[in-house]
Short mmCIF file of C-alpha atoms in Angstrom, two decimals:
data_model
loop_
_atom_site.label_atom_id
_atom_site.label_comp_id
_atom_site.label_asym_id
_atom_site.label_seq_id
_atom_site.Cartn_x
_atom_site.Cartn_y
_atom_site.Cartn_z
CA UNK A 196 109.16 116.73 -5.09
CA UNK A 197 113.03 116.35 -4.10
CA UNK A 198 115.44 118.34 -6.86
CA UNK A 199 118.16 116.14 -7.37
CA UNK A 200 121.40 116.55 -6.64
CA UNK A 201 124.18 117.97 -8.26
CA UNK A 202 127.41 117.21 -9.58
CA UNK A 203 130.54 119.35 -7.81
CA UNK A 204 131.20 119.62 -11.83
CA UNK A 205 127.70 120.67 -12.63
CA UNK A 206 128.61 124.70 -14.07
CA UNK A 207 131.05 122.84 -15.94
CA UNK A 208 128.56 120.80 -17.60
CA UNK A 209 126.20 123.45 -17.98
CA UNK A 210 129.13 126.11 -19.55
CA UNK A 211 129.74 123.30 -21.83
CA UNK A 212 126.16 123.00 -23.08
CA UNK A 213 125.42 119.30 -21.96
CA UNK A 214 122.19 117.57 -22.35
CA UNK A 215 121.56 117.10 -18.88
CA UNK A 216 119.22 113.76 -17.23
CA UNK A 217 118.52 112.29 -13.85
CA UNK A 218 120.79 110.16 -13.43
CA UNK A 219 120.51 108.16 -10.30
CA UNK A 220 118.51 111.18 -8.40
CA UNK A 221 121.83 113.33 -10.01
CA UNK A 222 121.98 115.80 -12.88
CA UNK A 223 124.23 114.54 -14.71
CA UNK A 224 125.50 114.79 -18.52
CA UNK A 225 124.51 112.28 -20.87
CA UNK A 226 126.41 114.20 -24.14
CA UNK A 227 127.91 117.53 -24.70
CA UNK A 228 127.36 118.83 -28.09
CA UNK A 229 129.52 118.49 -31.33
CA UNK A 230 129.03 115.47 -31.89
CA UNK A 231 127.17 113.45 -28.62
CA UNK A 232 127.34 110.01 -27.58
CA UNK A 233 129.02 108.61 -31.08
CA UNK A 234 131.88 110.70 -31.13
CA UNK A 235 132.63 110.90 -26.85
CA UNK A 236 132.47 106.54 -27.66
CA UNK A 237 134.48 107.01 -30.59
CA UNK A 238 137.64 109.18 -28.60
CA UNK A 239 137.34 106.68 -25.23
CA UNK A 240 137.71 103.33 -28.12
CA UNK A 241 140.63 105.42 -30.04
CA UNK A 242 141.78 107.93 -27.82
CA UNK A 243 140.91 109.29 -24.81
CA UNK A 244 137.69 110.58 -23.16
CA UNK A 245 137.17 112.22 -19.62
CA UNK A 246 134.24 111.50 -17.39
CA UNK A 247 132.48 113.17 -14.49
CA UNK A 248 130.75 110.23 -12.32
CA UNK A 249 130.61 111.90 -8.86
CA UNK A 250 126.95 110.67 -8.69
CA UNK A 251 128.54 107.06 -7.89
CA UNK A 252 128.30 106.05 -4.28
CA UNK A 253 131.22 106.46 -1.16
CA UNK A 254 131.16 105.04 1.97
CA UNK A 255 134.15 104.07 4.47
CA UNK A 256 134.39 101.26 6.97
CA UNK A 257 136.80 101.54 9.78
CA UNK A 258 138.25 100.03 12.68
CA UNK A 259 140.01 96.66 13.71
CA UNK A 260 138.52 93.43 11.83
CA UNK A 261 136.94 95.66 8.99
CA UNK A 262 138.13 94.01 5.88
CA UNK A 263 136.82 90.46 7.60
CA UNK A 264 133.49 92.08 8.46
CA UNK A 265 132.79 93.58 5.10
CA UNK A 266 134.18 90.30 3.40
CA UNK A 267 131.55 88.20 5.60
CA UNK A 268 129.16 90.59 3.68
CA UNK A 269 129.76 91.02 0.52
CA UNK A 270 130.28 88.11 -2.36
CA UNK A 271 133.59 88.25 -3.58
CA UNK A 272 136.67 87.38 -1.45
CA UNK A 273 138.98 90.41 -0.38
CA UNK A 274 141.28 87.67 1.23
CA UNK A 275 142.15 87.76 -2.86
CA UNK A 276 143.76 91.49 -2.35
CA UNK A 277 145.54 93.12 -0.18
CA UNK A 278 146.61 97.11 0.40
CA UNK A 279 146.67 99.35 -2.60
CA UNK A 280 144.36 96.91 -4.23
CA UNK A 281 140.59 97.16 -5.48
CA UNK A 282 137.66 94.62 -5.83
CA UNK A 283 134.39 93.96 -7.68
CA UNK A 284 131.78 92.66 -6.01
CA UNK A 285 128.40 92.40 -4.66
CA UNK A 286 125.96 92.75 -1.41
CA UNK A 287 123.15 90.44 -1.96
CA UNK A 288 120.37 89.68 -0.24
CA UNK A 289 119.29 86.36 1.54
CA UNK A 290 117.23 85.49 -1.39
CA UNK A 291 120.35 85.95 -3.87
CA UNK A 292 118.97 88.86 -5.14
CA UNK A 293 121.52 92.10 -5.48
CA UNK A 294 120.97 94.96 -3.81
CA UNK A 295 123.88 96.22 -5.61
CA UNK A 296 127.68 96.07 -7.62
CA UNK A 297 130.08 97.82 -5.74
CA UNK A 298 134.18 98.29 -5.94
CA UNK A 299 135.83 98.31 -2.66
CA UNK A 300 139.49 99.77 -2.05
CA UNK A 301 141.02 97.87 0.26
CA UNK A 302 143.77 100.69 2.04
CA UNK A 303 144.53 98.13 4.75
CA UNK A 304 143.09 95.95 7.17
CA UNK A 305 140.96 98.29 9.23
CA UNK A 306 140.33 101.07 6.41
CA UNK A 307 137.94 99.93 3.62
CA UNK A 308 137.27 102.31 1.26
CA UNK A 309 133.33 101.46 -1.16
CA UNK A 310 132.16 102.96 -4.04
CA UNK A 311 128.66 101.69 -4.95
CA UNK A 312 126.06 102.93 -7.73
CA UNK A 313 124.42 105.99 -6.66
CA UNK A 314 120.97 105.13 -5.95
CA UNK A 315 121.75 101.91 -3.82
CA UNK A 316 124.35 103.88 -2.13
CA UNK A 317 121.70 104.81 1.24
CA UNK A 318 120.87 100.96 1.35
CA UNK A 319 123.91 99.24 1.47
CA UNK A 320 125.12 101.52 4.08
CA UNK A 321 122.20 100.92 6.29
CA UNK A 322 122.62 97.28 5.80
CA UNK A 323 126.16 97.25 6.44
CA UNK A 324 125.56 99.65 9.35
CA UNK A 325 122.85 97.36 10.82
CA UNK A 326 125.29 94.26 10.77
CA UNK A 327 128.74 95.92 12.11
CA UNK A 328 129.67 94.83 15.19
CA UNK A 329 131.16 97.21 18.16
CA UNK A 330 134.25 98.78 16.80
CA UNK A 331 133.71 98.93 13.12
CA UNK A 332 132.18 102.05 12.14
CA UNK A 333 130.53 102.37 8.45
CA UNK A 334 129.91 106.06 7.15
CA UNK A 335 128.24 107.63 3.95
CA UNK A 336 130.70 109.87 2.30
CA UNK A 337 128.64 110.36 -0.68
CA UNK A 338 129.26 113.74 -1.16
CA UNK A 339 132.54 114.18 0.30
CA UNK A 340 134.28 112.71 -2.88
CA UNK A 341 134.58 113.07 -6.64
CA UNK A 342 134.96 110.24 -8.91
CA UNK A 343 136.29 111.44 -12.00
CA UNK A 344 137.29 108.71 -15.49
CA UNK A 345 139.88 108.70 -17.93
CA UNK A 346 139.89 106.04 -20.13
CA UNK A 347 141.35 105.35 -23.55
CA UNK A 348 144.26 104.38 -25.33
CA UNK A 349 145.63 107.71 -24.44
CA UNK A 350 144.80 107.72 -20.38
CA UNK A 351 148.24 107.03 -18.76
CA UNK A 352 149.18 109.99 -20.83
CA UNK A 353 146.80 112.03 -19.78
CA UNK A 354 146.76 111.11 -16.17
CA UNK A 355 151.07 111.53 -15.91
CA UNK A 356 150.79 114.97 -17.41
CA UNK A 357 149.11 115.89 -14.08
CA UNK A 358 152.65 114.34 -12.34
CA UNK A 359 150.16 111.62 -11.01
CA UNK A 360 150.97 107.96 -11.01
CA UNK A 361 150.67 105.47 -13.67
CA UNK A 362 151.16 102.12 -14.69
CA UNK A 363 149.52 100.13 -12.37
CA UNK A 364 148.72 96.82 -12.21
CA UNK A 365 144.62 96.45 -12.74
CA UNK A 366 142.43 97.05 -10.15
CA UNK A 367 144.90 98.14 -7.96
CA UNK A 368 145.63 102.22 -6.79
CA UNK A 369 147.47 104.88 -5.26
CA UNK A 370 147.09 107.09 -2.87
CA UNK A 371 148.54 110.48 -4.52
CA UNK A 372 149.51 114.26 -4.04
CA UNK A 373 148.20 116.80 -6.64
CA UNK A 374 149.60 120.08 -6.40
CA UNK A 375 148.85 119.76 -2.61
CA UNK A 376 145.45 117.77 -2.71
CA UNK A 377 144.92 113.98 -2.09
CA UNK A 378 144.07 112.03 -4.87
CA UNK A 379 143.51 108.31 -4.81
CA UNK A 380 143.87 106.72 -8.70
CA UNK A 381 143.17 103.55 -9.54
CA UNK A 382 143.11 101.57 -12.56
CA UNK A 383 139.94 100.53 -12.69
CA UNK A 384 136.66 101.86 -15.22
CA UNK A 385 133.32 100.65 -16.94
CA UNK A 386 134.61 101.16 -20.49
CA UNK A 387 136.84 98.02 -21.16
CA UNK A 388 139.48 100.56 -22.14
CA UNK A 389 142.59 101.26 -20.69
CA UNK A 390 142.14 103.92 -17.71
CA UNK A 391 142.24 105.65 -14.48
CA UNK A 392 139.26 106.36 -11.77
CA UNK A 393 140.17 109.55 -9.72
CA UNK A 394 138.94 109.92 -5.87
CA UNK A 395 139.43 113.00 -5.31
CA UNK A 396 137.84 115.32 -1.79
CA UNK A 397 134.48 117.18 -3.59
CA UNK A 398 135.92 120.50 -3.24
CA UNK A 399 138.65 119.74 -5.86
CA UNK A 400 136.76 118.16 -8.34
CA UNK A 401 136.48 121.36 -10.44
CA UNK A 402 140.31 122.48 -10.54
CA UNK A 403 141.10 118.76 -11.30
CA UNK A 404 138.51 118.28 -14.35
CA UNK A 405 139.99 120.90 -15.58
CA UNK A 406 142.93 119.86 -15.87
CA UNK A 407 142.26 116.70 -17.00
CA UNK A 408 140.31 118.68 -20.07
CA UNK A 409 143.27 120.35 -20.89
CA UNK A 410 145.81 117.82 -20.63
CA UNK A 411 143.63 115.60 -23.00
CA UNK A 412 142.86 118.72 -25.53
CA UNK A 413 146.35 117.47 -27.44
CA UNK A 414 145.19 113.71 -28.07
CA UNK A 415 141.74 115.22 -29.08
CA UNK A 416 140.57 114.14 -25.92
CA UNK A 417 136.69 114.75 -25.10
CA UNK A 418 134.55 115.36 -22.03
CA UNK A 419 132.27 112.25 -21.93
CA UNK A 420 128.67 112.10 -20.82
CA UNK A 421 127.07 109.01 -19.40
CA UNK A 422 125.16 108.25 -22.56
CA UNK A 423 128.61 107.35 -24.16
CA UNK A 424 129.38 105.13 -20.87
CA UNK A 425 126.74 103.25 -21.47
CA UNK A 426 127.34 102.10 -24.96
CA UNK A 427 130.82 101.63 -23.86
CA UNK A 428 129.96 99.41 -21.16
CA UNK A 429 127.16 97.25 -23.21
CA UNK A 430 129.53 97.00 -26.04
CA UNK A 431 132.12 95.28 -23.27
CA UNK A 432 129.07 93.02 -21.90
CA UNK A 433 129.45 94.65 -18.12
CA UNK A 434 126.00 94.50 -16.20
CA UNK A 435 124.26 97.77 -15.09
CA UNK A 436 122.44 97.56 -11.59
CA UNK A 437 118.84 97.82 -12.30
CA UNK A 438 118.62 95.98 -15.32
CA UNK A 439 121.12 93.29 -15.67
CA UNK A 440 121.51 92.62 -12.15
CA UNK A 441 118.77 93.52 -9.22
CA UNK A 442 117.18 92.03 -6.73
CA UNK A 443 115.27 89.82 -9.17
CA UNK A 444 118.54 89.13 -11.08
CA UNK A 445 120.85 87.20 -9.31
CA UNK A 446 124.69 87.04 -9.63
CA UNK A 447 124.29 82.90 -11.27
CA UNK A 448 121.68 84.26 -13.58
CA UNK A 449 123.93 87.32 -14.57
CA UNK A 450 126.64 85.51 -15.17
CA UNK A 451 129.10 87.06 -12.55
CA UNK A 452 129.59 84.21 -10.64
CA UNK A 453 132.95 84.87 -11.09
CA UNK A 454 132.58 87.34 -8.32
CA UNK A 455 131.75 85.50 -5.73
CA UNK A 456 134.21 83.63 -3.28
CA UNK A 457 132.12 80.36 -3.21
CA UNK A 458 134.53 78.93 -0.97
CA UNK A 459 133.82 81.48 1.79
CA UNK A 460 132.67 80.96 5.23
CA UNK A 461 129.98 83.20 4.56
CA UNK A 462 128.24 86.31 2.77
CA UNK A 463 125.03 87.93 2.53
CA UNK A 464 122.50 85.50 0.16
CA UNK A 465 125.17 82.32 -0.01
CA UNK A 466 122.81 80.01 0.72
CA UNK A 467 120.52 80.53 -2.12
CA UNK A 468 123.06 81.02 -4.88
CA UNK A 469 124.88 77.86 -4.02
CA UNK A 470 121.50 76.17 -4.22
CA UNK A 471 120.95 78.05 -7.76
CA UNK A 472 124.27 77.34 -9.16
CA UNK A 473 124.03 73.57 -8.33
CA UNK A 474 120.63 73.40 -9.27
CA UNK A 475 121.39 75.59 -12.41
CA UNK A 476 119.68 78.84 -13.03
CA UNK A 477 116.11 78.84 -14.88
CA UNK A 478 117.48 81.59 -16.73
CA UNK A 479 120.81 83.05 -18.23
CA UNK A 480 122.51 86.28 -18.86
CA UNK A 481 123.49 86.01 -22.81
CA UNK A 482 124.87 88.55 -25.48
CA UNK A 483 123.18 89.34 -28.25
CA UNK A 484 124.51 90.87 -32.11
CA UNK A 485 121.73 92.06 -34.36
CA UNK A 486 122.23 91.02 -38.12
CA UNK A 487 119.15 93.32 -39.11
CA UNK A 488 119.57 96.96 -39.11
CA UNK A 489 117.45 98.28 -35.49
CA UNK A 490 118.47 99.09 -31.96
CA UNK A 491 117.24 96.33 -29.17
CA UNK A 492 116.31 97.84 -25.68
CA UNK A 493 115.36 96.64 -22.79
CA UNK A 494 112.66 94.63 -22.20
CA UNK A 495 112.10 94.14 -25.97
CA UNK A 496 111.06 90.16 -25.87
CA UNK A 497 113.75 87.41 -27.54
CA UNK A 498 111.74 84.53 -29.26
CA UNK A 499 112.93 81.49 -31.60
CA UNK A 500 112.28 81.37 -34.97
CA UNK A 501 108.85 79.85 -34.31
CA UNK A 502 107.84 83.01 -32.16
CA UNK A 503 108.21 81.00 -29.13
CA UNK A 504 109.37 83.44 -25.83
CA UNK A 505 112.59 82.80 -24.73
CA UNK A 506 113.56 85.73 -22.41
CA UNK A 507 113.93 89.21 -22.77
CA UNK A 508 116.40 92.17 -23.38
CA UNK A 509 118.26 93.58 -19.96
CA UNK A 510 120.28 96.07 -21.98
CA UNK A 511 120.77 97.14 -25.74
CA UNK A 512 122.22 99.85 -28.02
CA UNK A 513 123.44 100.78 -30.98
CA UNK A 514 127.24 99.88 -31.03
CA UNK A 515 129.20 102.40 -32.52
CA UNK A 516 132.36 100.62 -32.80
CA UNK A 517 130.57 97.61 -34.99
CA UNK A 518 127.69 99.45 -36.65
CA UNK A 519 124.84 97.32 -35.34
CA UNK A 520 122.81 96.43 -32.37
CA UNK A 521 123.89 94.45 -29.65
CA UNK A 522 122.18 93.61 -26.29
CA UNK A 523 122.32 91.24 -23.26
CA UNK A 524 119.35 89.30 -22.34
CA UNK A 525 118.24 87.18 -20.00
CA UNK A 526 117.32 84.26 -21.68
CA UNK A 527 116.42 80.64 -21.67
CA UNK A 528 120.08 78.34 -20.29
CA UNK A 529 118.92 75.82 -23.20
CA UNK A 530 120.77 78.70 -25.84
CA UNK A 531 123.97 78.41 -26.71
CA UNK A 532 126.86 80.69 -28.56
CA UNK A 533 125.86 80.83 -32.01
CA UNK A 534 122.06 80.14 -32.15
CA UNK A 535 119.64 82.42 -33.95
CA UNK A 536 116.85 83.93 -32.57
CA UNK A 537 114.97 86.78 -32.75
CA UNK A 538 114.07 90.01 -31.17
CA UNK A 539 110.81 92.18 -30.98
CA UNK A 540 111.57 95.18 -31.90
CA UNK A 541 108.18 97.52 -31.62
CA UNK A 542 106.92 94.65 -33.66
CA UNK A 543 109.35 94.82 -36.15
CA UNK A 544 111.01 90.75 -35.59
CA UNK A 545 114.54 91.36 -35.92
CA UNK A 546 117.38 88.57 -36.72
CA UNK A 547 119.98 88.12 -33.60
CA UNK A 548 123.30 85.51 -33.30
CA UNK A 549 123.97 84.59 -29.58
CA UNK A 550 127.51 85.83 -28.76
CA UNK A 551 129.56 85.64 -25.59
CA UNK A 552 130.76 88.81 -24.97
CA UNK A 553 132.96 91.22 -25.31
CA UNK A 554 131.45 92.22 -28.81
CA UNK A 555 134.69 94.53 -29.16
CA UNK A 556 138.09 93.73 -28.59
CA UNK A 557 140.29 96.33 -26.09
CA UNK A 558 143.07 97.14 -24.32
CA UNK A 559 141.93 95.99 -20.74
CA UNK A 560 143.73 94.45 -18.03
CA UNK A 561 147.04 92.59 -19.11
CA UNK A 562 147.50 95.85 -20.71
#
């Protein structure tokens, strides 16, 4: 059996007395203790929390016609962005089917820099590998970088107390000097909150948590696990690879269309989502708000008042920031905003309101 990985933060974790989970084939923290997953949600939504997610994917592509090559790949259109800017998007499959969500820095036209999710990391490479033509070279760099998060209210704060930059337009970065290391930030994060995502080289992700902990200690500033990420993200409606999107879940059925450059030339698996999206989807990504006290979870089955099946849950949690469950299912495209249904609960049939989400209103990217 392979032990998994760990964190260049992981005696941090450990010192700190975090409940620890494979995450990805990574230890990683899920909550610290004091107060766990409710309280590390509650400081990112009202002030600011700091997260360790060095288990995500890195990979570079380099050489002349990169950005075209990788944007003849992927979904969404880098001809969008330019230098100093970041992207969403996602390398299907020819069947439409997504291998995985990724963000890609572009640093110029021959220097892309990826960050996918950790387990799909290995595959996209080796696709992207497979498919570059002489010239462009595409490396794993998986554990040659640190991805640390600060998000909240309170980030830029945080972050320009280190005498790094702020104020950036969204999804776009910098490429920045800490006390003599390299350190790429970027406003970008999977909280909805205002915040920062640190690239930093692996050997300096300990001196820079820590002080990132200690420049957040006066806005009561937490470390974060990922269990708190998670609710954070599902309260915001953003898909997690493996259960709202996968290779079975494609980007029309997920309702991320949005990242896709339909007008492209080409990218991996446009065939069959253009022939989905006209044809419409047989199924639909929709968010969920339960009116009766319980916690939906995946798979948990949606039905209409009648008990008919209508779909199921993709993900669901308890939102701390409302008080109830929410979830997002994939569901039949015949329900719309507003309808009732209901979902199975461990048996227990509980009452649910179709809502588009965000179910939480934040500071995000005008801001």
């Amino acid at each position: 059996m392979t032990e998994n990985k760990l964190s260049p933060l992981d005696e941090r974790h450990r010192a700190l007395g975090a409940k620890m989970a494979d995450f990805g084939g990574w230890d990683m923290p899920i909550e610290y203790p004091g107060g766990g997953v409710v309280r590390e949600h509650t400081a990112v939504r009202e002030r600011v929390g700091i997260f360790d997610v060095s288990h995500l994917g890195k990979a570079t592509v380099k050489g002349a016609g990169a950005l075209d090559f990788v944007n003849s790949c992927l979904t969404n259109d880098l001809r969008k962005i330019g230098p100093g800017q970041a992207q969403y998007t996602m390398c299907c499959d020819e069947s439409g089917g997504v291998v995985d969500d990724l963000i890609v820095y572009v640093k110029a036209e021959d220097d892309l820099f990826l960050i996918p999710n950790a387990t799909n990391t290995a595959e996209v490479v080796r696709r992207l590998k497979e498919a570059a033509p002489e010239g462009i070279e595409v490396a794993d760099a998986h554990e040659e970088y640190a991805v640390l998060a600060v998000q909240g209210p309170k980030s830029d704060e945080v972050v320009s107390a280190l005498a790094l930059p702020v104020d950036h337009d969204y999804m776009s970065f910098d490429e920045a000097d800490w006390q003599g290391r390299p350190v790429t930030v970027c406003r970008t994060g999977y909280t909805g909150e205002r915040g920062y995502e640190l690239v930093c080289r692996w050997d300096d992700a300990l001196a820079l948590w820590d002080a990132l902990v200690e420049a957040a200690a006066p806005y009561e500033g937490l470390p974060c696990g990922l269990g708190a990420r998670d609710t954070l993200r599902t309260e915001m409606g953003y898909p997690l690879h493996g259960q709202d999107l996968s290779l079975d879940i494609t980007p029309v059925q997920a309702r991320s269309g949005w990242a896709v450059g339909w007008k492209k030339d080409a990218f991996w698996g446009k065939d069959a989502l253009t022939k989905e999206k006209a044809e419409g989807p047989r199924r639909i990504s929709r968010g969920l708000k339960l009116t009766g006290r319980g916690i939906p979870r995946a798979h948990c089955i949606v039905r209409d008042a009648e008990g008919a099946e209508l779909g199921e849950v993709t993900s669901g949690t308890f939102s701390p920031t409302l008080g109830m469950g929410v979830a997002l299912a994939l569901v039949s495209p015949m329900l719309a905003e507003g309808d009732q249904v209901v979902v199975d609960v461990r048996g227990r049939m509980l009452e649910a309101v179709v809502t588009k989400p965000p179910f939480v209103e934040v500071q995000t990217r005008s801001s």
